[in-house]
PDB file of C-alpha atoms and ligand atoms in Angstrom:
ATOM      1  CA  MET A  22      -6.347  27.863  27.125  1.00 80.00           C
ATOM      2  CA  GLN A  23      -5.015  24.878  28.972  1.00 80.00           C
ATOM      3  CA  ARG A  24      -7.645  21.979  28.474  1.00 87.00           C
ATOM      4  CA  TYR A  25      -7.644  18.552  30.747  1.00 94.00           C
ATOM      5  CA  PHE A  26      -9.984  15.773  30.991  1.00 96.00           C
ATOM      6  CA  ALA A  27     -11.463  15.207  34.222  1.00 96.00           C
ATOM      7  CA  ASN A  28     -13.908  14.077  36.618  1.00 97.00           C
ATOM      8  CA  LYS A  29     -16.965  15.998  37.647  1.00 97.00           C
ATOM      9  CA  VAL A  30     -18.584  15.963  40.726  1.00 97.00           C
ATOM     10  CA  GLY A  31     -21.453  18.126  41.267  1.00 96.00           C
ATOM     11  CA  GLU A  32     -19.867  21.588  40.145  1.00 96.00           C
ATOM     12  CA  ASN A  33     -16.549  20.125  41.334  1.00 97.00           C
ATOM     13  CA  ILE A  34     -13.832  19.107  38.478  1.00 98.00           C
ATOM     14  CA  ILE A  35     -11.321  16.760  39.799  1.00 97.00           C
ATOM     15  CA  LEU A  36      -7.999  16.370  37.692  1.00 97.00           C
ATOM     16  CA  GLY A  37      -5.909  12.916  37.830  1.00 95.00           C
ATOM     17  CA  ASP A  38      -2.439  13.336  39.666  1.00 93.00           C
ATOM     18  CA  GLY A  39      -0.469  14.000  36.746  1.00 93.00           C
ATOM     19  CA  ASP A  40      -2.680  16.772  35.564  1.00 94.00           C
ATOM     20  CA  VAL A  41      -2.456  18.331  39.308  1.00 96.00           C
ATOM     21  CA  HIS A  42       0.990  18.363  38.861  1.00 96.00           C
ATOM     22  CA  HIS A  43       1.075  19.695  35.430  1.00 94.00           C
ATOM     23  CA  LEU A  44      -1.538  22.604  36.156  1.00 96.00           C
ATOM     24  CA  LEU A  45       0.183  23.577  39.303  1.00 96.00           C
ATOM     25  CA  HIS A  46       4.189  23.030  38.445  1.00 96.00           C
ATOM     26  CA  VAL A  47       4.232  23.187  35.073  1.00 95.00           C
ATOM     27  CA  MET A  48       1.156  25.987  34.209  1.00 94.00           C
ATOM     28  CA  ARG A  49       2.016  27.752  37.666  1.00 96.00           C
ATOM     29  CA  ALA A  50      -1.641  28.330  38.107  1.00 96.00           C
ATOM     30  CA  LYS A  51      -3.011  30.364  40.402  1.00 96.00           C
ATOM     31  CA  LYS A  52      -6.366  31.192  42.044  1.00 97.00           C
ATOM     32  CA  GLY A  53      -8.667  32.837  40.059  1.00 97.00           C
ATOM     33  CA  ASP A  54      -7.011  31.399  36.511  1.00 96.00           C
ATOM     34  CA  GLU A  55      -9.386  29.853  34.111  1.00 96.00           C
ATOM     35  CA  ILE A  56      -9.405  26.445  32.442  1.00 95.00           C
ATOM     36  CA  GLU A  57     -11.011  24.252  30.306  1.00 95.00           C
ATOM     37  CA  ALA A  58     -12.178  20.719  31.556  1.00 97.00           C
ATOM     38  CA  VAL A  59     -13.805  17.709  29.578  1.00 96.00           C
ATOM     39  CA  ALA A  60     -15.957  15.881  31.593  1.00 96.00           C
ATOM     40  CA  ASP A  61     -18.844  12.994  30.689  1.00 94.00           C
ATOM     41  CA  ASN A  62     -18.341  14.303  27.091  1.00 94.00           C
ATOM     42  CA  LYS A  63     -18.444  17.843  27.334  1.00 96.00           C
ATOM     43  CA  LEU A  64     -16.363  20.992  27.637  1.00 97.00           C
ATOM     44  CA  TYR A  65     -16.935  23.108  30.675  1.00 97.00           C
ATOM     45  CA  ALA A  66     -15.117  26.711  31.284  1.00 97.00           C
ATOM     46  CA  CYS A  67     -13.596  26.389  35.171  1.00 97.00           C
ATOM     47  CA  ILE A  68     -12.304  28.477  37.590  1.00 97.00           C
ATOM     48  CA  ILE A  69      -9.676  27.670  40.074  1.00 97.00           C
ATOM     49  CA  GLU A  70     -11.117  29.035  43.384  1.00 97.00           C
ATOM     50  CA  SER A  71      -8.410  27.826  45.530  1.00 97.00           C
ATOM     51  CA  ILE A  72      -4.979  25.848  45.117  1.00 96.00           C
ATOM     52  CA  SER A  73      -4.371  24.602  48.460  1.00 94.00           C
ATOM     53  CA  PRO A  74      -6.643  22.239  48.649  1.00 95.00           C
ATOM     54  CA  LEU A  75      -6.729  22.261  44.752  1.00 96.00           C
ATOM     55  CA  VAL A  76     -10.514  23.427  44.100  1.00 98.00           C
ATOM     56  CA  ILE A  77     -11.813  23.768  40.426  1.00 98.00           C
ATOM     57  CA  LYS A  78     -15.676  24.787  39.794  1.00 98.00           C
ATOM     58  CA  THR A  79     -17.166  24.707  36.426  1.00 98.00           C
ATOM     59  CA  ASN A  80     -18.524  27.998  35.407  1.00 97.00           C
ATOM     60  CA  TYR A  81     -20.483  27.367  32.059  1.00 97.00           C
ATOM     61  CA  GLU A  82     -20.340  24.927  29.402  1.00 97.00           C
ATOM     62  CA  ILE A  83     -18.886  25.533  26.115  1.00 96.00           C
ATOM     63  CA  PRO A  84     -20.837  24.393  23.387  1.00 96.00           C
ATOM     64  CA  THR A  85     -18.649  22.298  20.932  1.00 93.00           C
ATOM     65  CA  ASP A  86     -18.726  20.000  18.291  1.00 92.00           C
ATOM     66  CA  SER A  87     -15.207  18.001  17.837  1.00 94.00           C
ATOM     67  CA  GLU A  88     -16.509  14.546  17.407  1.00 96.00           C
ATOM     68  CA  LEU A  89     -17.422  12.062  14.278  1.00 96.00           C
ATOM     69  CA  LYS A  90     -21.508  11.641  14.673  1.00 94.00           C
ATOM     70  CA  GLU A  91     -20.612   7.943  13.728  1.00 96.00           C
ATOM     71  CA  ASP A  92     -18.682   5.559  16.078  1.00 97.00           C
ATOM     72  CA  VAL A  93     -15.474   4.615  14.370  1.00 98.00           C
ATOM     73  CA  THR A  94     -13.404   1.617  15.251  1.00 98.00           C
ATOM     74  CA  LEU A  95      -9.691   1.116  13.747  1.00 98.00           C
ATOM     75  CA  PHE A  96      -8.498  -2.441  14.074  1.00 98.00           C
ATOM     76  CA  PHE A  97      -4.393  -2.323  13.632  1.00 98.00           C
ATOM     77  CA  ALA A  98      -2.367  -5.121  13.418  1.00 97.00           C
ATOM     78  CA  LEU A  99       0.890  -4.845  15.629  1.00 95.00           C
ATOM     79  CA  ALA A 100       3.309  -3.702  13.825  1.00 92.00           C
ATOM     80  CA  LYS A 101       7.221  -2.532  14.524  1.00 86.00           C
ATOM     81  CA  GLY A 102       8.677  -0.193  17.264  1.00 77.00           C
ATOM     82  CA  GLU A 103       7.176   3.547  16.977  1.00 91.00           C
ATOM     83  CA  LYS A 104       4.374   2.783  14.671  1.00 95.00           C
ATOM     84  CA  ILE A 105       1.823   1.820  17.119  1.00 96.00           C
ATOM     85  CA  ASP A 106       2.634   5.431  19.005  1.00 96.00           C
ATOM     86  CA  PHE A 107       2.366   7.028  15.888  1.00 98.00           C
ATOM     87  CA  VAL A 108      -0.827   5.241  14.743  1.00 98.00           C
ATOM     88  CA  ILE A 109      -2.485   6.056  18.299  1.00 98.00           C
ATOM     89  CA  GLN A 110      -1.996   9.367  18.296  1.00 98.00           C
ATOM     90  CA  LYS A 111      -2.836  10.245  14.586  1.00 98.00           C
ATOM     91  CA  ALA A 112      -5.953   7.806  14.654  1.00 98.00           C
ATOM     92  CA  THR A 113      -7.036   9.894  17.572  1.00 98.00           C
ATOM     93  CA  GLU A 114      -6.576  13.335  16.455  1.00 98.00           C
ATOM     94  CA  LEU A 115      -8.754  11.828  13.341  1.00 98.00           C
ATOM     95  CA  GLY A 116     -11.621  10.785  15.501  1.00 98.00           C
ATOM     96  CA  ALA A 117     -11.539   7.493  16.071  1.00 98.00           C
ATOM     97  CA  GLY A 118     -13.586   6.228  18.612  1.00 98.00           C
ATOM     98  CA  ARG A 119     -11.676   2.803  19.700  1.00 98.00           C
ATOM     99  CA  ILE A 120      -8.433   1.320  18.354  1.00 98.00           C
ATOM    100  CA  VAL A 121      -8.408  -2.394  18.825  1.00 98.00           C
ATOM    101  CA  LEU A 122      -4.652  -4.131  18.682  1.00 97.00           C
ATOM    102  CA  LEU A 123      -4.491  -7.169  16.761  1.00 97.00           C
ATOM    103  CA  LYS A 124      -2.392 -10.460  16.276  1.00 96.00           C
ATOM    104  CA  THR A 125      -2.391 -11.725  13.008  1.00 96.00           C
ATOM    105  CA  GLU A 126      -0.189 -14.600  11.435  1.00 95.00           C
ATOM    106  CA  ARG A 127       2.301 -12.181   9.970  1.00 94.00           C
ATOM    107  CA  CYS A 128       2.834  -9.822  12.900  1.00 92.00           C
ATOM    108  CA  VAL A 129       6.490  -9.725  13.824  1.00 88.00           C
ATOM    109  CA  VAL A 130       6.068  -7.914  17.235  1.00 87.00           C
ATOM    110  CA  LYS A 131       4.861  -9.974  20.134  1.00 84.00           C
ATOM    111  CA  PHE A 132       3.547  -8.622  22.905  1.00 85.00           C
ATOM    112  CA  GLU A 133       4.833 -10.583  26.644  1.00 84.00           C
ATOM    113  CA  GLU A 134       1.846 -10.783  28.532  1.00 81.00           C
ATOM    114  CA  LYS A 135       3.989  -8.969  31.301  1.00 84.00           C
ATOM    115  CA  ASN A 136       4.457  -6.162  29.392  1.00 88.00           C
ATOM    116  CA  LEU A 137       1.078  -6.093  28.015  1.00 90.00           C
ATOM    117  CA  LYS A 138      -0.684  -3.594  31.238  1.00 91.00           C
ATOM    118  CA  HIS A 139       2.411  -1.080  30.926  1.00 93.00           C
ATOM    119  CA  LYS A 140       2.369  -0.929  27.009  1.00 93.00           C
ATOM    120  CA  LEU A 141      -1.452  -0.074  27.325  1.00 94.00           C
ATOM    121  CA  GLU A 142      -1.013   2.440  30.216  1.00 94.00           C
ATOM    122  CA  ARG A 143       1.526   4.054  27.477  1.00 95.00           C
ATOM    123  CA  PHE A 144      -0.784   3.649  24.340  1.00 96.00           C
ATOM    124  CA  GLU A 145      -3.807   5.183  26.733  1.00 96.00           C
ATOM    125  CA  LYS A 146      -1.807   8.191  27.636  1.00 94.00           C
ATOM    126  CA  ILE A 147      -0.813   8.757  23.950  1.00 97.00           C
ATOM    127  CA  ALA A 148      -4.303   8.804  23.154  1.00 97.00           C
ATOM    128  CA  LYS A 149      -5.636  11.379  26.144  1.00 95.00           C
ATOM    129  CA  GLU A 150      -2.890  13.820  25.224  1.00 93.00           C
ATOM    130  CA  ALA A 151      -3.789  13.535  21.592  1.00 96.00           C
ATOM    131  CA  SER A 152      -7.380  14.096  22.499  1.00 96.00           C
ATOM    132  CA  GLU A 153      -6.242  17.354  24.799  1.00 92.00           C
ATOM    133  CA  GLN A 154      -4.497  18.603  21.610  1.00 92.00           C
ATOM    134  CA  SER A 155      -6.926  18.143  18.964  1.00 94.00           C
ATOM    135  CA  HIS A 156      -9.789  19.136  21.290  1.00 94.00           C
ATOM    136  CA  ARG A 157     -11.957  16.016  21.567  1.00 96.00           C
ATOM    137  CA  LEU A 158     -14.250  15.320  24.201  1.00 96.00           C
ATOM    138  CA  ARG A 159     -13.395  11.866  24.421  1.00 96.00           C
ATOM    139  CA  ILE A 160     -10.663   9.684  24.501  1.00 96.00           C
ATOM    140  CA  PRO A 161     -10.690   7.020  22.046  1.00 98.00           C
ATOM    141  CA  GLY A 162     -10.564   3.480  23.807  1.00 97.00           C
ATOM    142  CA  ILE A 163      -7.690   1.232  23.250  1.00 97.00           C
ATOM    143  CA  VAL A 164      -8.096  -2.615  23.643  1.00 97.00           C
ATOM    144  CA  GLY A 165      -5.725  -5.184  22.696  1.00 87.00           C
ATOM    145  CA  VAL A 166      -4.370  -7.602  22.424  1.00 93.00           C
ATOM    146  CA  VAL A 167      -7.268  -9.253  20.048  1.00 96.00           C
ATOM    147  CA  ASP A 168      -6.552 -12.433  18.060  1.00 95.00           C
ATOM    148  CA  ILE A 169      -7.769 -11.856  14.283  1.00 96.00           C
ATOM    149  CA  LYS A 170      -9.061 -15.193  14.739  1.00 94.00           C
ATOM    150  CA  ASN A 171     -11.343 -14.637  17.799  1.00 94.00           C
ATOM    151  CA  ILE A 172     -12.787 -10.746  17.447  1.00 96.00           C
ATOM    152  CA  PRO A 173     -15.269 -10.250  20.338  1.00 96.00           C
ATOM    153  CA  GLN A 174     -18.980  -9.933  18.770  1.00 95.00           C
ATOM    154  CA  ASP A 175     -18.871  -6.509  20.974  1.00 96.00           C
ATOM    155  CA  LEU A 176     -15.834  -5.140  18.999  1.00 97.00           C
ATOM    156  CA  LEU A 177     -17.411  -5.269  15.674  1.00 98.00           C
ATOM    157  CA  ALA A 178     -19.358  -2.666  13.821  1.00 98.00           C
ATOM    158  CA  GLU A 179     -22.243  -2.362  11.755  1.00 97.00           C
ATOM    159  CA  VAL A 180     -19.751  -1.853   8.438  1.00 97.00           C
ATOM    160  CA  ASN A 181     -16.687  -3.824   9.152  1.00 97.00           C
ATOM    161  CA  LEU A 182     -13.867  -3.384   6.468  1.00 97.00           C
ATOM    162  CA  ILE A 183     -10.671  -4.641   5.936  1.00 96.00           C
ATOM    163  CA  ALA A 184      -8.114  -2.926   3.819  1.00 96.00           C
ATOM    164  CA  TYR A 185      -7.094  -5.817   1.651  1.00 95.00           C
ATOM    165  CA  GLU A 186      -3.450  -5.112   0.005  1.00 89.00           C
ATOM    166  CA  LYS A 187      -4.015  -7.846  -2.748  1.00 85.00           C
ATOM    167  CA  GLU A 188      -7.443  -6.200  -4.030  1.00 71.00           C
ATOM    168  CA  ALA A 189      -5.410  -2.590  -4.261  1.00 64.00           C
ATOM    169  CA  GLY A 190      -7.006  -0.752  -7.715  1.00 64.00           C
ATOM    170  CA  GLN A 191      -9.359  -4.107  -8.358  1.00 68.00           C
ATOM    171  CA  THR A 192     -11.971  -3.769  -5.954  1.00 70.00           C
ATOM    172  CA  ASP A 193     -14.429  -1.389  -4.049  1.00 82.00           C
ATOM    173  CA  SER A 194     -12.561   1.266  -2.722  1.00 89.00           C
ATOM    174  CA  LEU A 195     -13.322   2.450   0.977  1.00 93.00           C
ATOM    175  CA  ILE A 196     -15.133   5.349  -0.236  1.00 93.00           C
ATOM    176  CA  SER A 197     -18.017   3.420  -1.885  1.00 92.00           C
ATOM    177  CA  HIS A 198     -18.849   1.740   1.687  1.00 93.00           C
ATOM    178  CA  ILE A 199     -18.874   4.473   4.048  1.00 95.00           C
ATOM    179  CA  GLU A 200     -22.266   5.184   4.992  1.00 93.00           C
ATOM    180  CA  LYS A 201     -23.578   8.185   7.356  1.00 94.00           C
ATOM    181  CA  GLY A 202     -25.275   7.113  10.364  1.00 95.00           C
ATOM    182  CA  LYS A 203     -23.761   3.478  10.449  1.00 96.00           C
ATOM    183  CA  THR A 204     -20.650   2.264  13.206  1.00 97.00           C
ATOM    184  CA  LEU A 205     -17.897   1.229  11.184  1.00 98.00           C
ATOM    185  CA  SER A 206     -14.598  -0.274  11.750  1.00 98.00           C
ATOM    186  CA  VAL A 207     -11.416  -0.350   9.348  1.00 98.00           C
ATOM    187  CA  MET A 208      -8.915  -3.131   9.642  1.00 98.00           C
ATOM    188  CA  ILE A 209      -5.174  -2.566   8.304  1.00 98.00           C
ATOM    189  CA  GLY A 210      -2.935  -5.314   8.365  1.00 97.00           C
ATOM    190  CA  PRO A 211       0.907  -5.592   9.609  1.00 96.00           C
ATOM    191  CA  GLU A 212       3.897  -4.875   7.085  1.00 94.00           C
ATOM    192  CA  GLY A 213       3.719  -8.373   5.936  1.00 94.00           C
ATOM    193  CA  GLY A 214      -0.241  -8.121   5.043  1.00 95.00           C
ATOM    194  CA  PHE A 215      -2.846 -10.878   5.715  1.00 96.00           C
ATOM    195  CA  SER A 216      -3.330 -14.259   5.011  1.00 96.00           C
ATOM    196  CA  GLU A 217      -5.694 -15.492   1.860  1.00 95.00           C
ATOM    197  CA  GLU A 218      -7.065 -17.791   5.164  1.00 96.00           C
ATOM    198  CA  GLU A 219      -7.206 -14.712   7.566  1.00 96.00           C
ATOM    199  CA  VAL A 220      -9.269 -12.538   4.828  1.00 95.00           C
ATOM    200  CA  LYS A 221     -11.353 -15.814   3.895  1.00 95.00           C
ATOM    201  CA  THR A 222     -12.433 -16.027   7.897  1.00 95.00           C
ATOM    202  CA  LEU A 223     -12.765 -12.325   8.048  1.00 96.00           C
ATOM    203  CA  VAL A 224     -15.374 -12.331   5.293  1.00 95.00           C
ATOM    204  CA  ASN A 225     -16.915 -15.497   5.870  1.00 95.00           C
ATOM    205  CA  LYS A 226     -17.159 -15.520  10.056  1.00 94.00           C
ATOM    206  CA  TYR A 227     -17.509 -11.981  10.494  1.00 95.00           C
ATOM    207  CA  GLY A 228     -19.002 -10.312   7.386  1.00 95.00           C
ATOM    208  CA  PHE A 229     -16.145  -7.794   6.914  1.00 96.00           C
ATOM    209  CA  VAL A 230     -15.913  -6.605   3.208  1.00 94.00           C
ATOM    210  CA  THR A 231     -12.518  -6.001   1.257  1.00 94.00           C
ATOM    211  CA  VAL A 232     -11.795  -2.662   0.380  1.00 94.00           C
ATOM    212  CA  SER A 233      -8.799  -1.400  -1.686  1.00 93.00           C
ATOM    213  CA  LEU A 234      -6.956   1.986  -0.460  1.00 93.00           C
ATOM    214  CA  GLY A 235      -5.964   2.695  -3.973  1.00 90.00           C
ATOM    215  CA  LYS A 236      -3.633   1.480  -6.833  1.00 88.00           C
ATOM    216  CA  ARG A 237      -0.382   1.849  -4.626  1.00 91.00           C
ATOM    217  CA  ILE A 238       0.879  -0.288  -1.804  1.00 93.00           C
ATOM    218  CA  LEU A 239       0.899   2.081   1.443  1.00 96.00           C
ATOM    219  CA  ARG A 240       2.824   1.516   4.740  1.00 96.00           C
ATOM    220  CA  THR A 241       0.756  -0.120   7.353  1.00 97.00           C
ATOM    221  CA  GLU A 242       0.956   3.103   9.480  1.00 98.00           C
ATOM    222  CA  THR A 243       0.096   5.479   6.064  1.00 98.00           C
ATOM    223  CA  ALA A 244      -2.675   3.051   5.158  1.00 98.00           C
ATOM    224  CA  ALA A 245      -4.648   3.528   8.664  1.00 98.00           C
ATOM    225  CA  VAL A 246      -4.089   7.380   8.547  1.00 98.00           C
ATOM    226  CA  TYR A 247      -5.438   7.508   4.851  1.00 98.00           C
ATOM    227  CA  ALA A 248      -8.360   5.256   5.817  1.00 98.00           C
ATOM    228  CA  LEU A 249      -9.383   7.389   8.788  1.00 98.00           C
ATOM    229  CA  SER A 250      -9.014  10.197   6.873  1.00 98.00           C
ATOM    230  CA  VAL A 251     -10.991   9.495   4.011  1.00 97.00           C
ATOM    231  CA  ILE A 252     -13.651   8.198   6.521  1.00 97.00           C
ATOM    232  CA  GLY A 253     -13.597  11.266   8.566  1.00 97.00           C
ATOM    233  CA  ALA A 254     -14.068  13.260   5.735  1.00 96.00           C
ATOM    234  CA  LEU A 255     -17.053  11.902   4.062  1.00 96.00           C
ATOM    235  CA  LEU A 256     -18.892  11.419   7.438  1.00 96.00           C
ATOM    236  CA  GLU A 257     -18.469  15.069   7.602  1.00 94.00           C
ATOM    237  CA  LYS A 258     -19.372  16.192   4.324  1.00 91.00           C
TER     238      LYS A 258
HETATM  239  N1  LIG B  19       3.620  -6.582   2.121  1.00 50.39           N
HETATM  240  C1  LIG B  19       2.406  -6.106   1.649  1.00 50.39           C
HETATM  241  C2  LIG B  19       1.833  -4.997   1.911  1.00 50.39           C
HETATM  242  C3  LIG B  19       1.214  -4.637   3.122  1.00 50.39           C
HETATM  243  S1  LIG B  19       0.684  -2.992   3.652  1.00 50.39           S
HETATM  244  C4  LIG B  19       2.640  -6.328   0.017  1.00 50.39           C
HETATM  245  O1  LIG B  19       3.971  -6.279  -0.151  1.00 50.39           O
HETATM  246  O2  LIG B  19       2.021  -6.386  -0.483  1.00 50.39           O
HETATM  247  C5  LIG B  19      -0.070  -3.076   5.137  1.00 50.39           C
HETATM  248  C6  LIG B  19      -1.615  -2.923   5.293  1.00 50.39           C
HETATM  249  O3  LIG B  19      -2.136  -1.944   5.024  1.00 50.39           O
HETATM  250  C7  LIG B  19      -2.321  -4.050   4.548  1.00 50.39           C
HETATM  251  O4  LIG B  19      -2.323  -5.406   4.993  1.00 50.39           O
HETATM  252  C8  LIG B  19      -3.296  -3.194   4.325  1.00 50.39           C
HETATM  253  O5  LIG B  19      -4.160  -3.412   5.338  1.00 50.39           O
HETATM  254  C9  LIG B  19      -3.361  -1.965   4.009  1.00 50.39           C
HETATM  255  N2  LIG B  19      -2.632  -1.293   2.683  1.00 50.39           N
HETATM  256  C10 LIG B  19      -1.639  -0.703   2.175  1.00 50.39           C
HETATM  257  N3  LIG B  19      -1.983  -0.490   0.999  1.00 50.39           N
HETATM  258  C11 LIG B  19      -3.506  -0.680   0.621  1.00 50.39           C
HETATM  259  C12 LIG B  19      -4.179  -0.559  -0.728  1.00 50.39           C
HETATM  260  N4  LIG B  19      -3.679  -0.259  -1.966  1.00 50.39           N
HETATM  261  N5  LIG B  19      -5.311  -1.203  -0.414  1.00 50.39           N
HETATM  262  C13 LIG B  19      -5.807  -1.712   0.532  1.00 50.39           C
HETATM  263  N6  LIG B  19      -5.006  -2.178   1.665  1.00 50.39           N
HETATM  264  C14 LIG B  19      -3.922  -1.375   1.710  1.00 50.39           C
END
């Protein structure tokens, strides 16, 4: 059944403009049709009571359990082209609670201040659509762009991990640092990797722990998907 993220006011479900268009003109909804709406992290079965004006009422709550119990943040360095779109979509499907876009020394991509708002709106749309598709109850927040040298404290979790390619196959694996019941963040570097200076700062200033993602060097987008898959599998074991 078609599912939308919405606002709930009393028993009324209020859709955003894009979703109203989708419901009326793409789905060609009629009076009496049922839809599902997610509001306040809950899923509701709803009925369309009238089309003009559009009135949608909740019928009952559908119990559902599609969120990770622990809050997981992905820090992802600005990567080239479509990779950010890809990673936002996949991170959302894999249950990330928040995606923080990072500027690091070796990022080749730069976001101009004047384009940032437009880019973030686009990323938020990708996250919303991926949340709907993957039947999540929340849309991950997209935060950006944050300088790796200056990470706001409130973005950090209880356990903060950096996937460090120089440690590949030598250090603790990611698996050994995942703990149920604690908020977690994992940081993935850009195509050119992290500088030693950056890793030192992350460890000394912010208490990050370096981890390996295995013996092979993964592309940045593969590393993000790998890390979140492993985290999800262990947290939901
Ligand atoms: N150009 C670098 C690789 C960068 S890979 C080099 O050749 O060494 C991009 C990012 O993916 C890295 O910064 C790291 O965060 C992550 N990554 C990829 N493979 C990894 C591995 N085996 N262990 C830990 N992190 C890895």
